[in-house]
Amino acid sequence: MTDTTTTDVSVGSDNSRTPSRRSLLAVGGAGLALGAAAAGGAVAVTRTGDDPQPVADSGGAVSFHGAHQAGIATAVQDRLHFASFDVKTDDRDEFVQLLKDWTKAASRMTEGHAVGEGAYGGLPEAPPDDTGEALGLKPSRLTLTIGFGPSLFEKFGLADRRPEALVDLPKFPGDNLDKARSDGDLCIQACADDPQIAVHAIRNLARIGFGKVAIRWSQLGFGKTSSTTPDAQTPRNLMGFKDGTRNIAGTETARLDQHVWVGAKDTDANSAWMTGGSYLVARRIRMNIETWDRTSLQEQEDVFGRDKGEGAPVGKAKERDEPFLKAMKPDAHVRLAHPDSNAGATILRRGYSFTDGTDGLGRLEAGLFFLAYQKDVRKGFIRVQRNLSRSDALNEYIQHVGSAVFAVPPGVRDSGDWWGRALFSKEA
């Protein structure tokens, strides 16, 4: 998994607002967070100009509008519901209208409002506009982020609008990908501090899209495995190691521009619609938990290249000390995933742990749902994963079982804008 503990990768700016309704008791989503993962959960983000400032408000609202989509550089929330969709309609106008309807609904839900006319009070003979399970709950820093998969560009006459950076991922050594848990025409990433808020958002968008799109696969996540707020305690993954020590911070706008956001110079005439966007790689990584749990502490620390308690790199005393890569074993995960070992390749990670019962053989179906944003998949994830897949000691304990890649368009700038307008609208 592309640097589950320490790759230099991560975040940007977003804004948050005071909830526009409901000041009832928020249902916190940190209860199942691993170890220190909950420490950064009560962070919302406000904006003064372009500088994000962390504030303590786990129930607050994150602004839906902006130059970039929220949910990328946003301070990482505690819970995830990720859904990949297949498009079922071949009517371009119908699909565009769905994107507009989704945008309106997403904006309302991130503010803490119900969809449409709400969950009750309408015509008794008609289904309500909102499913209702979020009534009385705060926004919980809900963010909704949309992405377009390579297969979408085979529809609606979009073939010439597919960016060169949106490549199909190669098959890496050790991959055992399940087609039923891979790919998709588009995705929605819902992150929140309350799992019910995230599930409510995906459920309502799927309901609005009925007949036009269908969920291909989805993933629930908990216990964020990387942080975009370095002043908060670093969370831990299911292997017990701190994760995201060297992630890009939300205040590091220069690094975001360098590694995450697509600039005008990164596009051509056909892909200019991606300016201000990013590219997302999603990988479902199964952990061999039972084997790992029987591995000695020394070997575990050698595998990662950091100690398990403090999180310090080999030969250092503190977690955030600059790692000396040559002091680590040649196959240490941190050494192989570090930008210095990958021609500077740096990605922004905001993955989550998952547990999905057992595999039928008494073993936990658990691991990391890896999410990585970057300016160019070819120079980001692919470069790093090729290095890791060859000789990473961690490969003995993990396997990539699901995979997808998406082009994440720029943000919705105002109430007259909508998801994907720059791609679908000639005027844009």
Short mmCIF file of C-alpha atoms in Angstrom, two decimals:
data_model
loop_
_atom_site.label_atom_id
_atom_site.label_comp_id
_atom_site.label_asym_id
_atom_site.label_seq_id
_atom_site.Cartn_x
_atom_site.Cartn_y
_atom_site.Cartn_z
CA MET A 1 0.00 0.00 0.00
CA THR A 2 1.57 3.14 -1.08
CA ASP A 3 3.25 4.26 2.10
CA THR A 4 0.83 3.37 4.86
CA THR A 5 2.89 5.12 7.46
CA THR A 6 4.99 8.00 6.34
CA THR A 7 4.98 9.10 2.73
CA ASP A 8 5.22 12.86 2.24
CA VAL A 9 1.72 13.43 0.98
CA SER A 10 -1.49 15.30 1.75
CA VAL A 11 -3.75 18.38 1.88
CA GLY A 12 -5.08 21.80 1.04
CA SER A 13 -7.58 24.48 1.82
CA ASP A 14 -11.29 24.42 2.42
CA ASN A 15 -13.77 26.49 4.36
CA SER A 16 -16.42 25.80 6.92
CA ARG A 17 -19.53 27.53 8.10
CA THR A 18 -21.71 27.55 11.14
CA PRO A 19 -24.51 25.00 10.70
CA SER A 20 -27.55 26.62 9.12
CA ARG A 21 -30.04 24.50 11.05
CA ARG A 22 -30.36 21.88 13.79
CA SER A 23 -28.28 22.48 16.85
CA LEU A 24 -29.28 19.19 18.44
CA LEU A 25 -26.85 16.65 19.82
CA ALA A 26 -24.37 15.48 17.19
CA VAL A 27 -23.65 11.78 16.99
CA GLY A 28 -19.86 11.53 17.07
CA GLY A 29 -18.18 9.20 14.60
CA ALA A 30 -14.97 8.66 16.52
CA GLY A 31 -16.11 5.75 18.65
CA LEU A 32 -14.50 3.06 16.51
CA ALA A 33 -11.43 5.04 15.52
CA LEU A 34 -8.16 3.22 16.02
CA GLY A 35 -5.82 4.36 18.75
CA ALA A 36 -5.04 8.00 18.19
CA ALA A 37 -7.10 8.35 15.04
CA ALA A 38 -9.83 10.25 16.84
CA ALA A 39 -7.47 12.95 18.01
CA GLY A 40 -7.86 14.98 14.84
CA GLY A 41 -11.58 14.31 14.49
CA ALA A 42 -12.84 17.51 16.05
CA VAL A 43 -11.30 19.80 13.49
CA ALA A 44 -13.32 21.88 11.09
CA VAL A 45 -11.78 24.41 8.75
CA THR A 46 -12.53 28.05 8.24
CA ARG A 47 -11.09 30.25 5.57
CA THR A 48 -9.57 33.69 5.69
CA GLY A 49 -8.58 34.39 2.13
CA ASP A 50 -6.90 31.15 1.05
CA ASP A 51 -5.44 30.15 4.42
CA PRO A 52 -7.25 27.33 6.25
CA GLN A 53 -7.33 27.54 10.02
CA PRO A 54 -8.28 24.54 12.19
CA VAL A 55 -11.09 25.16 14.64
CA ALA A 56 -12.61 22.80 17.21
CA ASP A 57 -16.08 22.00 15.87
CA SER A 58 -16.73 18.40 14.90
CA GLY A 59 -20.36 19.20 14.08
CA GLY A 60 -19.64 22.17 11.84
CA ALA A 61 -20.21 22.57 8.12
CA VAL A 62 -17.47 22.59 5.47
CA SER A 63 -18.21 24.91 2.56
CA PHE A 64 -19.30 23.06 -0.57
CA HIS A 65 -18.25 25.87 -2.92
CA GLY A 66 -14.70 26.83 -3.88
CA ALA A 67 -12.00 26.63 -6.53
CA HIS A 68 -11.26 23.01 -5.50
CA GLN A 69 -13.64 20.33 -4.33
CA ALA A 70 -13.85 19.83 -0.59
CA GLY A 71 -12.78 16.42 0.68
CA ILE A 72 -9.30 16.55 -0.83
CA ALA A 73 -7.33 19.13 1.12
CA THR A 74 -9.94 19.26 3.87
CA ALA A 75 -8.88 18.20 7.37
CA VAL A 76 -9.56 14.45 7.29
CA GLN A 77 -12.83 13.39 8.92
CA ASP A 78 -13.29 10.21 10.98
CA ARG A 79 -15.64 8.26 8.68
CA LEU A 80 -15.98 7.40 5.00
CA HIS A 81 -18.62 6.06 2.65
CA PHE A 82 -17.19 5.71 -0.85
CA ALA A 83 -19.35 4.63 -3.79
CA SER A 84 -18.51 3.84 -7.41
CA PHE A 85 -21.32 4.09 -9.95
CA ASP A 86 -22.06 2.76 -13.42
CA VAL A 87 -23.99 5.07 -15.74
CA LYS A 88 -27.14 3.41 -17.09
CA THR A 89 -28.53 6.17 -19.28
CA ASP A 90 -27.24 7.00 -22.76
CA ASP A 91 -29.06 10.35 -22.80
CA ARG A 92 -26.48 13.10 -22.33
CA ASP A 93 -29.07 15.71 -21.31
CA GLU A 94 -30.52 13.35 -18.72
CA PHE A 95 -27.08 12.70 -17.27
CA VAL A 96 -26.23 16.41 -17.16
CA GLN A 97 -29.49 17.06 -15.33
CA LEU A 98 -28.52 14.37 -12.83
CA LEU A 99 -25.20 16.13 -12.18
CA LYS A 100 -27.11 19.37 -11.56
CA ASP A 101 -29.57 17.62 -9.23
CA TRP A 102 -26.72 15.92 -7.39
CA THR A 103 -24.90 19.23 -6.98
CA LYS A 104 -27.95 20.88 -5.46
CA ALA A 105 -28.55 17.97 -3.10
CA ALA A 106 -24.88 17.77 -2.11
CA SER A 107 -24.76 21.47 -1.31
CA ARG A 108 -27.81 21.18 0.94
CA MET A 109 -26.57 18.09 2.77
CA THR A 110 -23.14 19.56 3.50
CA GLU A 111 -24.90 22.55 5.07
CA GLY A 112 -26.98 20.25 7.27
CA HIS A 113 -30.21 20.65 5.30
CA ALA A 114 -32.48 17.87 4.11
CA VAL A 115 -32.69 17.09 0.39
CA GLY A 116 -35.45 18.86 -1.52
CA GLU A 117 -38.59 19.40 0.55
CA GLY A 118 -37.38 17.12 3.31
CA ALA A 119 -38.30 13.79 4.86
CA TYR A 120 -41.85 14.63 5.94
CA GLY A 121 -44.64 17.15 5.49
CA GLY A 122 -45.11 16.62 1.76
CA LEU A 123 -47.79 14.75 -0.12
CA PRO A 124 -48.71 11.58 1.76
CA GLU A 125 -49.17 9.76 -1.53
CA ALA A 126 -45.59 10.45 -2.70
CA PRO A 127 -42.21 9.30 -1.37
CA PRO A 128 -40.45 12.08 0.57
CA ASP A 129 -37.50 13.86 -1.03
CA ASP A 130 -35.15 12.92 1.82
CA THR A 131 -34.75 9.51 3.45
CA GLY A 132 -34.73 11.07 6.92
CA GLU A 133 -32.02 9.26 8.87
CA ALA A 134 -29.99 12.48 9.26
CA LEU A 135 -32.83 14.44 10.88
CA GLY A 136 -31.65 16.10 14.08
CA LEU A 137 -27.97 15.57 13.31
CA LYS A 138 -25.37 18.25 12.68
CA PRO A 139 -23.46 18.40 9.35
CA SER A 140 -20.45 16.71 11.02
CA ARG A 141 -18.06 18.30 8.49
CA LEU A 142 -19.61 16.32 5.64
CA THR A 143 -17.77 16.67 2.34
CA LEU A 144 -18.88 15.19 -0.98
CA THR A 145 -16.36 14.78 -3.78
CA ILE A 146 -17.12 13.53 -7.30
CA GLY A 147 -14.75 11.88 -9.77
CA PHE A 148 -15.08 10.62 -13.36
CA GLY A 149 -13.62 7.24 -14.35
CA PRO A 150 -11.94 6.40 -17.68
CA SER A 151 -15.01 4.43 -18.83
CA LEU A 152 -17.21 7.54 -18.62
CA PHE A 153 -15.25 9.02 -21.51
CA GLU A 154 -16.47 6.18 -23.72
CA LYS A 155 -19.98 7.63 -23.34
CA PHE A 156 -21.72 10.85 -24.40
CA GLY A 157 -19.13 11.66 -27.07
CA LEU A 158 -16.46 12.49 -24.50
CA ALA A 159 -13.57 10.44 -25.93
CA ASP A 160 -11.55 13.48 -26.99
CA ARG A 161 -12.01 15.12 -23.56
CA ARG A 162 -10.25 12.37 -21.63
CA PRO A 163 -7.07 13.82 -20.09
CA GLU A 164 -3.78 12.09 -20.84
CA ALA A 165 -3.08 11.88 -17.11
CA LEU A 166 -6.22 9.74 -16.58
CA VAL A 167 -4.47 6.49 -17.48
CA ASP A 168 -5.60 2.94 -16.86
CA LEU A 169 -3.49 1.58 -14.03
CA PRO A 170 -1.08 -1.20 -15.01
CA LYS A 171 -1.21 -4.58 -13.30
CA PHE A 172 1.33 -4.54 -10.50
CA PRO A 173 3.10 -7.67 -9.17
CA GLY A 174 1.01 -9.22 -6.41
CA ASP A 175 -2.29 -7.66 -7.47
CA ASN A 176 -5.33 -9.88 -7.03
CA LEU A 177 -8.03 -7.49 -8.15
CA ASP A 178 -11.71 -8.31 -7.86
CA LYS A 179 -13.56 -6.84 -10.85
CA ALA A 180 -16.67 -6.49 -8.73
CA ARG A 181 -14.75 -4.11 -6.44
CA SER A 182 -12.90 -2.17 -9.13
CA ASP A 183 -13.39 0.65 -11.64
CA GLY A 184 -16.61 2.56 -12.30
CA ASP A 185 -17.88 5.39 -14.51
CA LEU A 186 -17.87 7.84 -11.61
CA CYS A 187 -17.45 7.96 -7.85
CA ILE A 188 -18.69 9.88 -4.85
CA GLN A 189 -16.51 10.16 -1.76
CA ALA A 190 -18.49 11.07 1.37
CA CYS A 191 -16.45 11.93 4.46
CA ALA A 192 -17.89 13.02 7.82
CA ASP A 193 -17.31 12.73 11.54
CA ASP A 194 -20.60 10.84 11.92
CA PRO A 195 -20.98 7.60 9.91
CA GLN A 196 -24.75 8.09 9.62
CA ILE A 197 -24.22 11.45 7.91
CA ALA A 198 -21.88 9.90 5.33
CA VAL A 199 -24.19 6.95 4.64
CA HIS A 200 -27.20 9.27 4.39
CA ALA A 201 -25.42 11.33 1.74
CA ILE A 202 -24.56 8.36 -0.51
CA ARG A 203 -28.00 6.84 -0.02
CA ASN A 204 -29.78 10.01 -1.12
CA LEU A 205 -27.55 10.59 -4.14
CA ALA A 206 -28.10 6.97 -5.22
CA ARG A 207 -31.85 7.47 -4.77
CA ILE A 208 -31.85 10.62 -6.90
CA GLY A 209 -29.87 8.76 -9.57
CA PHE A 210 -32.18 5.72 -9.71
CA GLY A 211 -32.60 4.58 -13.32
CA LYS A 212 -29.75 6.76 -14.53
CA VAL A 213 -26.86 5.38 -12.44
CA ALA A 214 -26.40 2.34 -10.22
CA ILE A 215 -23.88 1.63 -7.48
CA ARG A 216 -21.19 -0.72 -8.78
CA TRP A 217 -19.42 -1.16 -5.44
CA SER A 218 -18.99 0.77 -2.22
CA GLN A 219 -16.78 0.86 0.85
CA LEU A 220 -17.29 2.03 4.42
CA GLY A 221 -14.24 3.27 6.28
CA PHE A 222 -13.32 4.28 9.83
CA GLY A 223 -10.23 5.35 11.71
CA LYS A 224 -8.61 7.68 9.19
CA THR A 225 -5.13 6.43 8.33
CA SER A 226 -3.54 9.74 7.43
CA SER A 227 -3.88 13.31 8.57
CA THR A 228 -3.77 16.68 6.87
CA THR A 229 -3.36 18.54 10.17
CA PRO A 230 0.20 17.89 11.43
CA ASP A 231 -0.42 19.62 14.75
CA ALA A 232 -2.91 16.86 15.63
CA GLN A 233 -1.85 13.44 16.93
CA THR A 234 -0.96 11.12 14.05
CA PRO A 235 -3.54 8.33 13.55
CA ARG A 236 -2.65 4.63 13.40
CA ASN A 237 -3.55 1.97 10.86
CA LEU A 238 -4.78 -1.56 11.64
CA MET A 239 -1.18 -2.75 11.92
CA GLY A 240 -0.76 -0.42 14.87
CA PHE A 241 1.69 1.99 13.26
CA LYS A 242 1.32 5.76 12.97
CA ASP A 243 0.21 6.71 9.50
CA GLY A 244 0.69 9.98 7.65
CA THR A 245 3.54 11.54 9.62
CA ARG A 246 4.89 13.27 6.53
CA ASN A 247 1.59 13.95 4.76
CA ILE A 248 1.21 17.35 3.10
CA ALA A 249 -0.45 19.75 5.52
CA GLY A 250 -3.54 21.75 4.64
CA THR A 251 -1.58 24.97 5.01
CA GLU A 252 1.13 23.91 2.53
CA THR A 253 -0.39 25.57 -0.50
CA ALA A 254 2.87 25.51 -2.45
CA ARG A 255 3.17 21.72 -2.11
CA LEU A 256 -0.49 21.30 -3.02
CA ASP A 257 0.04 23.33 -6.18
CA GLN A 258 3.16 21.32 -6.96
CA HIS A 259 1.82 17.82 -6.32
CA VAL A 260 -1.99 17.81 -6.10
CA TRP A 261 -3.85 20.50 -8.04
CA VAL A 262 -3.91 20.41 -11.84
CA GLY A 263 -2.72 23.75 -13.21
CA ALA A 264 -3.42 25.38 -16.56
CA LYS A 265 0.05 24.41 -17.76
CA ASP A 266 -0.72 20.74 -17.01
CA THR A 267 -3.56 20.57 -19.55
CA ASP A 268 -4.20 21.01 -23.26
CA ALA A 269 -7.22 22.38 -25.11
CA ASN A 270 -9.20 19.16 -24.61
CA SER A 271 -8.39 18.70 -20.94
CA ALA A 272 -8.46 22.34 -19.78
CA TRP A 273 -11.67 21.49 -17.91
CA MET A 274 -9.48 19.73 -15.29
CA THR A 275 -7.73 22.94 -14.21
CA GLY A 276 -8.19 23.18 -10.46
CA GLY A 277 -8.96 19.47 -10.17
CA SER A 278 -6.90 16.43 -9.22
CA TYR A 279 -6.62 12.69 -9.93
CA LEU A 280 -7.73 10.05 -7.46
CA VAL A 281 -6.47 6.48 -7.09
CA ALA A 282 -8.57 4.21 -4.86
CA ARG A 283 -7.17 0.83 -3.81
CA ARG A 284 -8.75 -1.72 -1.48
CA ILE A 285 -5.81 -3.33 0.35
CA ARG A 286 -6.46 -6.50 2.32
CA MET A 287 -4.22 -7.01 5.36
CA ASN A 288 -3.24 -10.48 6.51
CA ILE A 289 -4.04 -9.49 10.07
CA GLU A 290 -3.55 -12.91 11.67
CA THR A 291 -0.07 -13.35 10.16
CA TRP A 292 0.94 -9.82 11.15
CA ASP A 293 -0.25 -10.35 14.72
CA ARG A 294 2.11 -13.33 15.09
CA THR A 295 5.11 -11.36 13.79
CA SER A 296 7.74 -10.19 16.29
CA LEU A 297 7.85 -6.52 17.22
CA GLN A 298 11.38 -6.18 15.83
CA GLU A 299 10.33 -7.54 12.45
CA GLN A 300 7.26 -5.30 12.38
CA GLU A 301 9.43 -2.25 12.99
CA ASP A 302 11.95 -3.41 10.37
CA VAL A 303 9.12 -3.82 7.83
CA PHE A 304 8.01 -0.23 8.27
CA GLY A 305 11.30 1.46 9.14
CA ARG A 306 9.82 3.18 12.21
CA ASP A 307 9.33 2.21 15.83
CA LYS A 308 5.81 1.27 16.84
CA GLY A 309 5.50 3.40 19.95
CA GLU A 310 6.79 6.86 19.11
CA GLY A 311 6.77 6.44 15.34
CA ALA A 312 10.36 7.63 15.05
CA PRO A 313 12.33 6.58 11.95
CA VAL A 314 15.19 4.14 12.44
CA GLY A 315 18.04 5.78 14.38
CA LYS A 316 15.95 8.81 15.36
CA ALA A 317 14.20 9.77 18.61
CA LYS A 318 11.03 11.60 17.51
CA GLU A 319 8.26 10.82 15.06
CA ARG A 320 8.82 13.92 12.93
CA ASP A 321 12.60 13.69 12.80
CA GLU A 322 13.88 13.62 9.24
CA PRO A 323 14.35 9.94 8.30
CA PHE A 324 17.79 8.67 7.34
CA LEU A 325 16.74 6.18 4.68
CA LYS A 326 20.04 4.31 4.47
CA ALA A 327 19.71 3.37 8.15
CA MET A 328 16.59 1.36 7.27
CA LYS A 329 16.62 -2.08 5.72
CA PRO A 330 16.63 -1.95 1.89
CA ASP A 331 13.10 -3.37 1.74
CA ALA A 332 11.61 -1.16 4.49
CA HIS A 333 8.26 0.28 3.46
CA VAL A 334 9.04 3.88 4.45
CA ARG A 335 12.36 3.80 2.60
CA LEU A 336 10.82 2.53 -0.64
CA ALA A 337 7.80 4.84 -0.47
CA HIS A 338 9.73 8.01 0.35
CA PRO A 339 9.86 10.70 -2.38
CA ASP A 340 13.67 10.47 -2.38
CA SER A 341 13.33 6.86 -3.58
CA ASN A 342 10.81 7.79 -6.27
CA ALA A 343 12.26 10.77 -8.13
CA GLY A 344 10.34 13.13 -5.85
CA ALA A 345 6.92 11.55 -6.43
CA THR A 346 4.55 12.85 -3.75
CA ILE A 347 0.86 12.08 -3.30
CA LEU A 348 -1.83 13.30 -0.93
CA ARG A 349 -3.30 10.38 1.03
CA ARG A 350 -6.57 10.29 2.97
CA GLY A 351 -7.26 6.59 3.38
CA TYR A 352 -9.37 4.73 5.96
CA SER A 353 -9.31 1.40 7.76
CA PHE A 354 -12.06 -1.10 7.03
CA THR A 355 -13.41 -4.35 8.46
CA ASP A 356 -15.99 -6.31 6.48
CA GLY A 357 -16.64 -9.37 8.63
CA THR A 358 -14.65 -12.54 7.93
CA ASP A 359 -13.54 -14.36 4.79
CA GLY A 360 -15.35 -17.58 5.64
CA LEU A 361 -12.16 -19.18 6.96
CA GLY A 362 -12.15 -17.45 10.32
CA ARG A 363 -9.90 -14.62 9.20
CA LEU A 364 -10.78 -10.94 9.42
CA GLU A 365 -11.68 -9.27 6.13
CA ALA A 366 -9.86 -6.09 7.06
CA GLY A 367 -7.32 -3.62 5.77
CA LEU A 368 -6.81 -0.21 4.28
CA PHE A 369 -9.02 1.59 1.80
CA PHE A 370 -6.29 3.67 0.22
CA LEU A 371 -7.18 7.04 -1.34
CA ALA A 372 -4.49 9.15 -2.99
CA TYR A 373 -4.77 12.46 -4.83
CA GLN A 374 -2.15 13.76 -7.23
CA LYS A 375 -1.58 16.04 -10.18
CA ASP A 376 -0.64 13.19 -12.53
CA VAL A 377 -1.22 9.49 -11.84
CA ARG A 378 1.75 8.53 -14.02
CA LYS A 379 4.17 10.60 -11.95
CA GLY A 380 2.49 9.91 -8.63
CA PHE A 381 0.88 6.63 -7.64
CA ILE A 382 2.19 4.52 -10.54
CA ARG A 383 5.79 5.56 -9.94
CA VAL A 384 5.60 4.83 -6.20
CA GLN A 385 3.62 1.61 -6.48
CA ARG A 386 6.00 0.15 -9.06
CA ASN A 387 8.81 0.63 -6.58
CA LEU A 388 6.82 -0.85 -3.69
CA SER A 389 5.44 -3.82 -5.60
CA ARG A 390 8.90 -5.11 -6.45
CA SER A 391 10.54 -5.45 -3.04
CA ASP A 392 8.51 -3.90 -0.20
CA ALA A 393 8.75 -6.13 2.90
CA LEU A 394 5.15 -5.17 3.66
CA ASN A 395 3.95 -7.14 0.62
CA GLU A 396 4.13 -10.34 2.69
CA TYR A 397 1.29 -9.01 4.82
CA ILE A 398 -0.96 -7.20 2.31
CA GLN A 399 -2.64 -7.68 -1.05
CA HIS A 400 -4.31 -5.18 -3.36
CA VAL A 401 -7.78 -6.59 -4.11
CA GLY A 402 -9.67 -3.61 -5.56
CA SER A 403 -8.66 -0.67 -7.74
CA ALA A 404 -10.04 2.41 -9.49
CA VAL A 405 -8.84 5.71 -10.88
CA PHE A 406 -10.84 8.90 -11.38
CA ALA A 407 -10.46 12.44 -12.71
CA VAL A 408 -11.72 14.77 -9.99
CA PRO A 409 -12.91 18.02 -11.58
CA PRO A 410 -12.47 21.47 -10.02
CA GLY A 411 -14.80 22.78 -7.37
CA VAL A 412 -18.29 24.18 -7.71
CA ARG A 413 -17.64 27.90 -7.51
CA ASP A 414 -21.12 29.24 -6.71
CA SER A 415 -24.84 28.41 -6.71
CA GLY A 416 -24.99 28.71 -10.50
CA ASP A 417 -22.22 26.15 -11.04
CA TRP A 418 -22.52 22.34 -10.95
CA TRP A 419 -20.38 19.22 -10.82
CA GLY A 420 -18.70 18.63 -14.19
CA ARG A 421 -19.93 21.82 -15.87
CA ALA A 422 -16.51 22.54 -17.38
CA LEU A 423 -16.52 19.09 -18.98
CA PHE A 424 -20.09 18.98 -20.24
CA SER A 425 -20.88 22.60 -21.02
CA LYS A 426 -19.53 24.14 -24.22
CA GLU A 427 -20.02 27.57 -22.68
CA ALA A 428 -17.62 26.67 -19.87
#
